[in-house]
C-alpha cells in the first residue's frame, strides 16, 4: 500500500523531512473549464496532482479540462490525480470524472476519487474514509471492498477524528473539534481514555452543564492501526492530510524508509 501525504506548496519543505510521496494540493478548476495552479516550487516533480472543488463552476468542456490535467501531469511527472471533491456528484462533474479516468488510464496513470463518485468511473480508485463514529471499522472496509470487486481497487482517506457527541447521539453526528479545542478539553477534564476496537479510535466522556459528552478521537497509534488494517486487506493506497497530522508525523513515518504500518 502506497502512503501519500497531501500538502500545499508552503508545507512541502517541512513535509519532505518525513515523506517522499505527495499529493500536491495546488490545483482547482476555474471558469471556462480551466485548470488553475498555485505557485509550486520549480523542483516539484512526481507524486499526484490534487484538485480541490472550492468555488468550482460547472465543467462545460470536459475534454478541454482533461487535456489541461494531462499536460500538467506530463510537465510535472505526476503518476496520477487526486480529486478532492467535497460537493456531491452532478452531471457535469460525473462526465468529467469519467473522461478523465479514461484519459489517465490510457497514459497508465491512476485517478483517485471520492467514494460518492464511484459510479462515474469504474476504473478509478474510490477513497474510503477511515473516520467512522458508528458500526465496525473492519466491516466497513470489507463491505467497501466487496462492492468494488476487491480492496486493491480502493484507497484509504485517513482522516484524523476529533468529534464531540452530546449523549444520547441519536443522529450519529457530533461537533468537530479544532486541535486547540481538543487539547484544551483534555487539559481541563484530564479524562480516562479508552480504546474502541470496533471504531479503531480512542474515546472518553465528560459532563458539562448536567449533560454527558462522548469524545471520539484519533492519535498516531489509532491511525497506524487503521493503516495496518488497510494494508493487510490489500488496499492500494492511503492518504493523510498534512494539517491534520503535522504534530505526529515522526510517529507516522519511519526514518528507515520502510512503511511504518507494515
PDB file of C-alpha atoms in Angstrom:
ATOM      1  CA  UNK A   1       0.000   0.000   0.000  1.00  0.00           C
ATOM      2  CA  UNK A   2       1.404   3.365  -1.081  1.00  0.00           C
ATOM      3  CA  UNK A   3       1.166   6.134   1.516  1.00  0.00           C
ATOM      4  CA  UNK A   4       0.708   9.734   0.321  1.00  0.00           C
ATOM      5  CA  UNK A   5       0.821  12.980   2.269  1.00  0.00           C
ATOM      6  CA  UNK A   6      -1.407  15.726   0.834  1.00  0.00           C
ATOM      7  CA  UNK A   7       0.413  19.059   1.078  1.00  0.00           C
ATOM      8  CA  UNK A   8       0.052  22.634  -0.092  1.00  0.00           C
ATOM      9  CA  UNK A   9       3.153  24.247  -1.672  1.00  0.00           C
ATOM     10  CA  UNK A  10       4.057  26.148   1.507  1.00  0.00           C
ATOM     11  CA  UNK A  11       4.005  22.896   3.507  1.00  0.00           C
ATOM     12  CA  UNK A  12       6.193  20.849   1.185  1.00  0.00           C
ATOM     13  CA  UNK A  13       9.567  21.744   2.682  1.00  0.00           C
ATOM     14  CA  UNK A  14       8.643  20.651   6.204  1.00  0.00           C
ATOM     15  CA  UNK A  15       6.723  17.597   4.984  1.00  0.00           C
ATOM     16  CA  UNK A  16       9.746  16.459   2.965  1.00  0.00           C
ATOM     17  CA  UNK A  17      11.540  15.685   6.229  1.00  0.00           C
ATOM     18  CA  UNK A  18       9.200  12.749   6.750  1.00  0.00           C
ATOM     19  CA  UNK A  19       7.703  11.674   3.440  1.00  0.00           C
ATOM     20  CA  UNK A  20       8.634  11.395  -0.240  1.00  0.00           C
ATOM     21  CA  UNK A  21       5.234  10.669  -1.773  1.00  0.00           C
ATOM     22  CA  UNK A  22       2.987  13.703  -2.059  1.00  0.00           C
ATOM     23  CA  UNK A  23      -0.386  14.714  -3.401  1.00  0.00           C
ATOM     24  CA  UNK A  24       0.203  18.334  -4.373  1.00  0.00           C
ATOM     25  CA  UNK A  25      -2.793  20.373  -3.192  1.00  0.00           C
ATOM     26  CA  UNK A  26      -2.182  23.233  -5.592  1.00  0.00           C
ATOM     27  CA  UNK A  27      -4.905  22.988  -8.214  1.00  0.00           C
ATOM     28  CA  UNK A  28      -8.525  23.964  -8.686  1.00  0.00           C
ATOM     29  CA  UNK A  29     -10.939  24.348 -11.568  1.00  0.00           C
ATOM     30  CA  UNK A  30     -11.689  27.831 -12.851  1.00  0.00           C
ATOM     31  CA  UNK A  31     -14.096  29.401 -15.299  1.00  0.00           C
ATOM     32  CA  UNK A  32     -14.320  28.102 -18.859  1.00  0.00           C
ATOM     33  CA  UNK A  33     -13.076  24.681 -17.709  1.00  0.00           C
ATOM     34  CA  UNK A  34      -9.539  25.851 -16.982  1.00  0.00           C
ATOM     35  CA  UNK A  35      -7.067  24.259 -14.568  1.00  0.00           C
ATOM     36  CA  UNK A  36      -5.732  26.843 -12.113  1.00  0.00           C
ATOM     37  CA  UNK A  37      -2.461  26.309 -10.259  1.00  0.00           C
ATOM     38  CA  UNK A  38      -0.882  27.870  -7.193  1.00  0.00           C
ATOM     39  CA  UNK A  39       2.802  28.737  -7.199  1.00  0.00           C
ATOM     40  CA  UNK A  40       4.754  25.484  -6.972  1.00  0.00           C
ATOM     41  CA  UNK A  41       8.444  25.039  -6.263  1.00  0.00           C
ATOM     42  CA  UNK A  42      10.354  24.728  -9.529  1.00  0.00           C
ATOM     43  CA  UNK A  43      11.713  21.342  -8.474  1.00  0.00           C
ATOM     44  CA  UNK A  44       8.256  19.896  -7.775  1.00  0.00           C
ATOM     45  CA  UNK A  45       8.169  16.639  -9.715  1.00  0.00           C
ATOM     46  CA  UNK A  46       6.414  13.329  -9.195  1.00  0.00           C
ATOM     47  CA  UNK A  47       3.605  12.352  -6.882  1.00  0.00           C
ATOM     48  CA  UNK A  48      -0.003  13.209  -7.587  1.00  0.00           C
ATOM     49  CA  UNK A  49      -1.863  16.244  -8.882  1.00  0.00           C
ATOM     50  CA  UNK A  50      -4.576  17.110  -6.331  1.00  0.00           C
ATOM     51  CA  UNK A  51      -7.607  19.117  -7.470  1.00  0.00           C
ATOM     52  CA  UNK A  52      -9.983  20.745  -4.973  1.00  0.00           C
ATOM     53  CA  UNK A  53     -13.520  21.884  -5.789  1.00  0.00           C
ATOM     54  CA  UNK A  54     -13.563  25.152  -3.855  1.00  0.00           C
ATOM     55  CA  UNK A  55     -15.608  27.745  -5.786  1.00  0.00           C
ATOM     56  CA  UNK A  56     -15.729  25.297  -8.686  1.00  0.00           C
ATOM     57  CA  UNK A  57     -18.009  26.364 -11.556  1.00  0.00           C
ATOM     58  CA  UNK A  58     -19.801  23.854 -13.793  1.00  0.00           C
ATOM     59  CA  UNK A  59     -17.492  21.921 -16.110  1.00  0.00           C
ATOM     60  CA  UNK A  60     -18.721  22.932 -19.544  1.00  0.00           C
ATOM     61  CA  UNK A  61     -15.866  21.432 -21.567  1.00  0.00           C
ATOM     62  CA  UNK A  62     -14.617  18.160 -20.090  1.00  0.00           C
ATOM     63  CA  UNK A  63     -12.265  17.463 -22.993  1.00  0.00           C
ATOM     64  CA  UNK A  64     -10.504  20.796 -22.559  1.00  0.00           C
ATOM     65  CA  UNK A  65     -10.123  20.285 -18.815  1.00  0.00           C
ATOM     66  CA  UNK A  66      -8.883  16.710 -19.202  1.00  0.00           C
ATOM     67  CA  UNK A  67      -6.288  17.869 -21.716  1.00  0.00           C
ATOM     68  CA  UNK A  68      -5.058  20.534 -19.292  1.00  0.00           C
ATOM     69  CA  UNK A  69      -4.749  17.969 -16.495  1.00  0.00           C
ATOM     70  CA  UNK A  70      -2.769  15.602 -18.727  1.00  0.00           C
ATOM     71  CA  UNK A  71      -0.418  18.380 -19.829  1.00  0.00           C
ATOM     72  CA  UNK A  72       0.311  19.233 -16.203  1.00  0.00           C
ATOM     73  CA  UNK A  73       0.872  15.560 -15.365  1.00  0.00           C
ATOM     74  CA  UNK A  74       3.363  15.276 -18.211  1.00  0.00           C
ATOM     75  CA  UNK A  75       5.088  18.510 -17.241  1.00  0.00           C
ATOM     76  CA  UNK A  76       5.487  17.598 -13.571  1.00  0.00           C
ATOM     77  CA  UNK A  77       5.868  13.854 -13.906  1.00  0.00           C
ATOM     78  CA  UNK A  78       2.737  13.149 -11.863  1.00  0.00           C
ATOM     79  CA  UNK A  79       1.758   9.486 -11.692  1.00  0.00           C
ATOM     80  CA  UNK A  80      -1.915  10.246 -11.166  1.00  0.00           C
ATOM     81  CA  UNK A  81      -4.620  12.612  -9.982  1.00  0.00           C
ATOM     82  CA  UNK A  82      -6.480  13.000  -6.694  1.00  0.00           C
ATOM     83  CA  UNK A  83      -9.887  14.656  -6.965  1.00  0.00           C
ATOM     84  CA  UNK A  84     -10.566  16.169  -3.550  1.00  0.00           C
ATOM     85  CA  UNK A  85     -14.215  16.988  -4.237  1.00  0.00           C
ATOM     86  CA  UNK A  86     -16.418  17.715  -1.223  1.00  0.00           C
ATOM     87  CA  UNK A  87     -19.625  18.578  -3.083  1.00  0.00           C
ATOM     88  CA  UNK A  88     -21.913  15.729  -4.198  1.00  0.00           C
ATOM     89  CA  UNK A  89     -21.789  14.497  -7.802  1.00  0.00           C
ATOM     90  CA  UNK A  90     -23.526  16.472 -10.520  1.00  0.00           C
ATOM     91  CA  UNK A  91     -23.966  15.528 -14.157  1.00  0.00           C
ATOM     92  CA  UNK A  92     -21.124  17.735 -15.405  1.00  0.00           C
ATOM     93  CA  UNK A  93     -18.724  16.555 -12.709  1.00  0.00           C
ATOM     94  CA  UNK A  94     -19.534  12.903 -13.339  1.00  0.00           C
ATOM     95  CA  UNK A  95     -18.882  13.325 -17.062  1.00  0.00           C
ATOM     96  CA  UNK A  96     -15.548  14.981 -16.293  1.00  0.00           C
ATOM     97  CA  UNK A  97     -14.563  12.187 -13.894  1.00  0.00           C
ATOM     98  CA  UNK A  98     -15.476   9.512 -16.437  1.00  0.00           C
ATOM     99  CA  UNK A  99     -13.474  11.142 -19.233  1.00  0.00           C
ATOM    100  CA  UNK A 100     -10.521  11.947 -17.006  1.00  0.00           C
ATOM    101  CA  UNK A 101     -10.298   8.330 -15.846  1.00  0.00           C
ATOM    102  CA  UNK A 102     -10.231   7.144 -19.457  1.00  0.00           C
ATOM    103  CA  UNK A 103      -7.518   9.648 -20.380  1.00  0.00           C
ATOM    104  CA  UNK A 104      -5.367   8.844 -17.355  1.00  0.00           C
ATOM    105  CA  UNK A 105      -5.773   5.105 -17.835  1.00  0.00           C
ATOM    106  CA  UNK A 106      -4.540   5.436 -21.420  1.00  0.00           C
ATOM    107  CA  UNK A 107      -1.350   7.048 -20.095  1.00  0.00           C
ATOM    108  CA  UNK A 108      -1.026   4.435 -17.311  1.00  0.00           C
ATOM    109  CA  UNK A 109      -1.894   6.890 -14.553  1.00  0.00           C
ATOM    110  CA  UNK A 110      -4.268   6.455 -11.614  1.00  0.00           C
ATOM    111  CA  UNK A 111      -7.303   8.510 -10.659  1.00  0.00           C
ATOM    112  CA  UNK A 112      -8.373   8.689  -7.008  1.00  0.00           C
ATOM    113  CA  UNK A 113     -11.915   9.907  -6.382  1.00  0.00           C
ATOM    114  CA  UNK A 114     -14.371  10.433  -3.502  1.00  0.00           C
ATOM    115  CA  UNK A 115     -16.436   7.355  -2.733  1.00  0.00           C
ATOM    116  CA  UNK A 116     -19.590   9.191  -3.801  1.00  0.00           C
ATOM    117  CA  UNK A 117     -18.199   9.456  -7.360  1.00  0.00           C
ATOM    118  CA  UNK A 118     -17.505   5.727  -7.628  1.00  0.00           C
ATOM    119  CA  UNK A 119     -20.227   5.070 -10.195  1.00  0.00           C
ATOM    120  CA  UNK A 120     -18.880   7.734 -12.543  1.00  0.00           C
ATOM    121  CA  UNK A 121     -15.708   5.816 -13.374  1.00  0.00           C
ATOM    122  CA  UNK A 122     -15.383   2.082 -12.804  1.00  0.00           C
ATOM    123  CA  UNK A 123     -11.630   2.184 -13.387  1.00  0.00           C
ATOM    124  CA  UNK A 124     -10.932   4.925 -10.845  1.00  0.00           C
ATOM    125  CA  UNK A 125      -9.938   4.284  -7.227  1.00  0.00           C
ATOM    126  CA  UNK A 126     -12.530   5.438  -4.655  1.00  0.00           C
ATOM    127  CA  UNK A 127     -11.376   6.791  -1.299  1.00  0.00           C
ATOM    128  CA  UNK A 128     -12.870   5.157   1.784  1.00  0.00           C
ATOM    129  CA  UNK A 129     -12.964   7.446   4.815  1.00  0.00           C
ATOM    130  CA  UNK A 130     -11.466   5.928   7.967  1.00  0.00           C
ATOM    131  CA  UNK A 131     -13.198   8.310  10.409  1.00  0.00           C
ATOM    132  CA  UNK A 132     -16.347   6.478  11.477  1.00  0.00           C
ATOM    133  CA  UNK A 133     -18.491   7.146  14.537  1.00  0.00           C
ATOM    134  CA  UNK A 134     -20.647   4.029  14.394  1.00  0.00           C
ATOM    135  CA  UNK A 135     -20.605   0.433  13.210  1.00  0.00           C
ATOM    136  CA  UNK A 136     -17.395  -1.541  12.789  1.00  0.00           C
ATOM    137  CA  UNK A 137     -14.270  -0.286  11.019  1.00  0.00           C
ATOM    138  CA  UNK A 138     -13.131  -3.660   9.692  1.00  0.00           C
ATOM    139  CA  UNK A 139     -16.613  -4.477   8.443  1.00  0.00           C
ATOM    140  CA  UNK A 140     -16.813  -1.081   6.736  1.00  0.00           C
ATOM    141  CA  UNK A 141     -13.665  -1.810   4.748  1.00  0.00           C
ATOM    142  CA  UNK A 142     -14.756  -5.350   3.933  1.00  0.00           C
ATOM    143  CA  UNK A 143     -18.117  -4.172   2.609  1.00  0.00           C
ATOM    144  CA  UNK A 144     -16.494  -1.459   0.505  1.00  0.00           C
ATOM    145  CA  UNK A 145     -14.018  -3.959  -0.941  1.00  0.00           C
ATOM    146  CA  UNK A 146     -16.772  -6.425  -1.790  1.00  0.00           C
ATOM    147  CA  UNK A 147     -18.801  -3.720  -3.525  1.00  0.00           C
ATOM    148  CA  UNK A 148     -15.834  -2.597  -5.661  1.00  0.00           C
ATOM    149  CA  UNK A 149     -14.543  -6.037  -6.556  1.00  0.00           C
ATOM    150  CA  UNK A 150     -11.551  -6.142  -4.237  1.00  0.00           C
ATOM    151  CA  UNK A 151      -9.597  -3.984  -1.817  1.00  0.00           C
ATOM    152  CA  UNK A 152      -6.891  -3.433  -4.432  1.00  0.00           C
ATOM    153  CA  UNK A 153      -9.309  -1.150  -6.272  1.00  0.00           C
ATOM    154  CA  UNK A 154      -9.725   1.120  -3.241  1.00  0.00           C
ATOM    155  CA  UNK A 155      -7.686   3.622  -1.221  1.00  0.00           C
ATOM    156  CA  UNK A 156      -7.983   4.933   2.332  1.00  0.00           C
ATOM    157  CA  UNK A 157      -8.851   8.537   3.103  1.00  0.00           C
ATOM    158  CA  UNK A 158      -7.207   8.655   6.532  1.00  0.00           C
ATOM    159  CA  UNK A 159      -8.985  11.489   8.297  1.00  0.00           C
ATOM    160  CA  UNK A 160      -7.990  12.321  11.861  1.00  0.00           C
ATOM    161  CA  UNK A 161     -11.095  12.137  14.001  1.00  0.00           C
ATOM    162  CA  UNK A 162     -11.796  14.668  16.774  1.00  0.00           C
ATOM    163  CA  UNK A 163     -15.535  14.738  17.457  1.00  0.00           C
ATOM    164  CA  UNK A 164     -17.648  15.716  20.463  1.00  0.00           C
ATOM    165  CA  UNK A 165     -21.043  13.991  20.723  1.00  0.00           C
ATOM    166  CA  UNK A 166     -23.793  15.076  23.094  1.00  0.00           C
ATOM    167  CA  UNK A 167     -25.420  11.929  24.500  1.00  0.00           C
ATOM    168  CA  UNK A 168     -27.707  10.394  23.526  1.00  0.00           C
ATOM    169  CA  UNK A 169     -26.345  10.918  19.985  1.00  0.00           C
ATOM    170  CA  UNK A 170     -29.383   9.769  18.045  1.00  0.00           C
ATOM    171  CA  UNK A 171     -28.241  11.241  14.720  1.00  0.00           C
ATOM    172  CA  UNK A 172     -24.692   9.920  14.919  1.00  0.00           C
ATOM    173  CA  UNK A 173     -23.400  13.417  14.243  1.00  0.00           C
ATOM    174  CA  UNK A 174     -21.133  15.312  16.590  1.00  0.00           C
ATOM    175  CA  UNK A 175     -19.344  18.632  16.711  1.00  0.00           C
ATOM    176  CA  UNK A 176     -15.878  18.642  15.122  1.00  0.00           C
ATOM    177  CA  UNK A 177     -13.183  19.893  17.483  1.00  0.00           C
ATOM    178  CA  UNK A 178     -10.267  22.002  16.372  1.00  0.00           C
ATOM    179  CA  UNK A 179      -6.809  20.993  17.523  1.00  0.00           C
ATOM    180  CA  UNK A 180      -6.809  23.791  20.099  1.00  0.00           C
ATOM    181  CA  UNK A 181     -10.293  22.911  21.381  1.00  0.00           C
ATOM    182  CA  UNK A 182      -9.369  19.261  21.740  1.00  0.00           C
ATOM    183  CA  UNK A 183      -6.207  19.859  23.741  1.00  0.00           C
ATOM    184  CA  UNK A 184      -7.905  22.473  25.920  1.00  0.00           C
ATOM    185  CA  UNK A 185     -10.640  19.954  26.662  1.00  0.00           C
ATOM    186  CA  UNK A 186      -8.101  17.250  27.510  1.00  0.00           C
ATOM    187  CA  UNK A 187      -6.236  19.594  29.834  1.00  0.00           C
ATOM    188  CA  UNK A 188      -9.394  20.749  31.585  1.00  0.00           C
ATOM    189  CA  UNK A 189     -11.037  17.350  32.041  1.00  0.00           C
ATOM    190  CA  UNK A 190      -7.979  15.105  32.496  1.00  0.00           C
ATOM    191  CA  UNK A 191     -10.187  12.189  31.390  1.00  0.00           C
ATOM    192  CA  UNK A 192      -9.654   8.451  31.467  1.00  0.00           C
ATOM    193  CA  UNK A 193      -9.169   7.447  27.832  1.00  0.00           C
ATOM    194  CA  UNK A 194     -10.367   4.149  26.357  1.00  0.00           C
ATOM    195  CA  UNK A 195      -9.965   2.350  23.032  1.00  0.00           C
ATOM    196  CA  UNK A 196     -12.856   1.176  20.859  1.00  0.00           C
ATOM    197  CA  UNK A 197     -11.936  -1.960  18.921  1.00  0.00           C
ATOM    198  CA  UNK A 198     -14.988  -1.584  16.682  1.00  0.00           C
ATOM    199  CA  UNK A 199     -14.284   2.024  15.713  1.00  0.00           C
ATOM    200  CA  UNK A 200     -10.488   1.712  15.883  1.00  0.00           C
ATOM    201  CA  UNK A 201     -10.383   5.015  17.780  1.00  0.00           C
ATOM    202  CA  UNK A 202      -9.963   6.352  21.299  1.00  0.00           C
ATOM    203  CA  UNK A 203     -12.703   7.936  23.363  1.00  0.00           C
ATOM    204  CA  UNK A 204     -13.579   9.493  26.698  1.00  0.00           C
ATOM    205  CA  UNK A 205     -16.635  11.002  28.350  1.00  0.00           C
ATOM    206  CA  UNK A 206     -17.167  14.119  30.429  1.00  0.00           C
ATOM    207  CA  UNK A 207     -20.083  16.008  31.937  1.00  0.00           C
ATOM    208  CA  UNK A 208     -20.785  19.682  31.462  1.00  0.00           C
ATOM    209  CA  UNK A 209     -23.906  21.622  32.498  1.00  0.00           C
ATOM    210  CA  UNK A 210     -25.530  18.320  33.518  1.00  0.00           C
ATOM    211  CA  UNK A 211     -25.074  16.886  30.032  1.00  0.00           C
ATOM    212  CA  UNK A 212     -22.863  13.938  29.127  1.00  0.00           C
ATOM    213  CA  UNK A 213     -20.446  14.253  26.238  1.00  0.00           C
ATOM    214  CA  UNK A 214     -18.705  11.472  24.315  1.00  0.00           C
ATOM    215  CA  UNK A 215     -15.459  12.453  22.562  1.00  0.00           C
ATOM    216  CA  UNK A 216     -14.084  10.216  19.824  1.00  0.00           C
ATOM    217  CA  UNK A 217     -10.585  10.861  18.502  1.00  0.00           C
ATOM    218  CA  UNK A 218      -7.563   9.502  16.662  1.00  0.00           C
ATOM    219  CA  UNK A 219      -3.918   9.638  17.633  1.00  0.00           C
ATOM    220  CA  UNK A 220      -0.806   8.264  15.940  1.00  0.00           C
ATOM    221  CA  UNK A 221      -1.431   4.730  17.187  1.00  0.00           C
ATOM    222  CA  UNK A 222      -5.041   4.517  16.012  1.00  0.00           C
ATOM    223  CA  UNK A 223      -4.135   5.950  12.605  1.00  0.00           C
ATOM    224  CA  UNK A 224      -1.312   3.435  12.266  1.00  0.00           C
ATOM    225  CA  UNK A 225      -3.679   0.630  13.207  1.00  0.00           C
ATOM    226  CA  UNK A 226      -6.110   1.758  10.514  1.00  0.00           C
ATOM    227  CA  UNK A 227      -3.255   1.849   8.015  1.00  0.00           C
ATOM    228  CA  UNK A 228      -2.149  -1.641   9.030  1.00  0.00           C
ATOM    229  CA  UNK A 229      -5.688  -2.916   8.596  1.00  0.00           C
ATOM    230  CA  UNK A 230      -5.996  -1.418   5.128  1.00  0.00           C
ATOM    231  CA  UNK A 231      -2.561  -2.636   4.102  1.00  0.00           C
ATOM    232  CA  UNK A 232      -3.314  -6.140   5.335  1.00  0.00           C
ATOM    233  CA  UNK A 233      -6.520  -6.214   3.311  1.00  0.00           C
ATOM    234  CA  UNK A 234      -4.702  -5.138   0.154  1.00  0.00           C
ATOM    235  CA  UNK A 235      -5.815  -1.521  -0.246  1.00  0.00           C
ATOM    236  CA  UNK A 236      -3.771   0.127  -2.993  1.00  0.00           C
ATOM    237  CA  UNK A 237      -3.020   3.475  -1.334  1.00  0.00           C
ATOM    238  CA  UNK A 238      -3.728   5.707   1.639  1.00  0.00           C
ATOM    239  CA  UNK A 239      -3.847   9.482   2.017  1.00  0.00           C
ATOM    240  CA  UNK A 240      -3.025  11.654   5.020  1.00  0.00           C
ATOM    241  CA  UNK A 241      -3.656  15.409   5.129  1.00  0.00           C
ATOM    242  CA  UNK A 242      -0.627  17.365   6.352  1.00  0.00           C
ATOM    243  CA  UNK A 243      -2.556  19.908   8.501  1.00  0.00           C
ATOM    244  CA  UNK A 244      -4.297  17.085  10.374  1.00  0.00           C
ATOM    245  CA  UNK A 245      -1.167  15.097  11.232  1.00  0.00           C
ATOM    246  CA  UNK A 246       1.724  17.576  11.264  1.00  0.00           C
ATOM    247  CA  UNK A 247       2.157  17.169  15.039  1.00  0.00           C
ATOM    248  CA  UNK A 248       2.507  13.371  14.808  1.00  0.00           C
ATOM    249  CA  UNK A 249       4.475  12.997  11.566  1.00  0.00           C
ATOM    250  CA  UNK A 250       7.556  11.486  13.299  1.00  0.00           C
ATOM    251  CA  UNK A 251       5.347   8.690  14.631  1.00  0.00           C
ATOM    252  CA  UNK A 252       3.600   8.069  11.313  1.00  0.00           C
ATOM    253  CA  UNK A 253       6.633   7.914   9.035  1.00  0.00           C
ATOM    254  CA  UNK A 254       9.600   5.659   9.715  1.00  0.00           C
ATOM    255  CA  UNK A 255      13.085   7.154   9.355  1.00  0.00           C
ATOM    256  CA  UNK A 256      14.459   3.961   7.813  1.00  0.00           C
ATOM    257  CA  UNK A 257      12.307   4.419   4.717  1.00  0.00           C
ATOM    258  CA  UNK A 258      10.108   1.405   5.442  1.00  0.00           C
ATOM    259  CA  UNK A 259       6.379   1.721   5.703  1.00  0.00           C
ATOM    260  CA  UNK A 260       5.645   2.383   9.407  1.00  0.00           C
ATOM    261  CA  UNK A 261       2.485   0.293   9.241  1.00  0.00           C
ATOM    262  CA  UNK A 262       3.983  -2.781   7.575  1.00  0.00           C
TER     263      UNK A 262
END
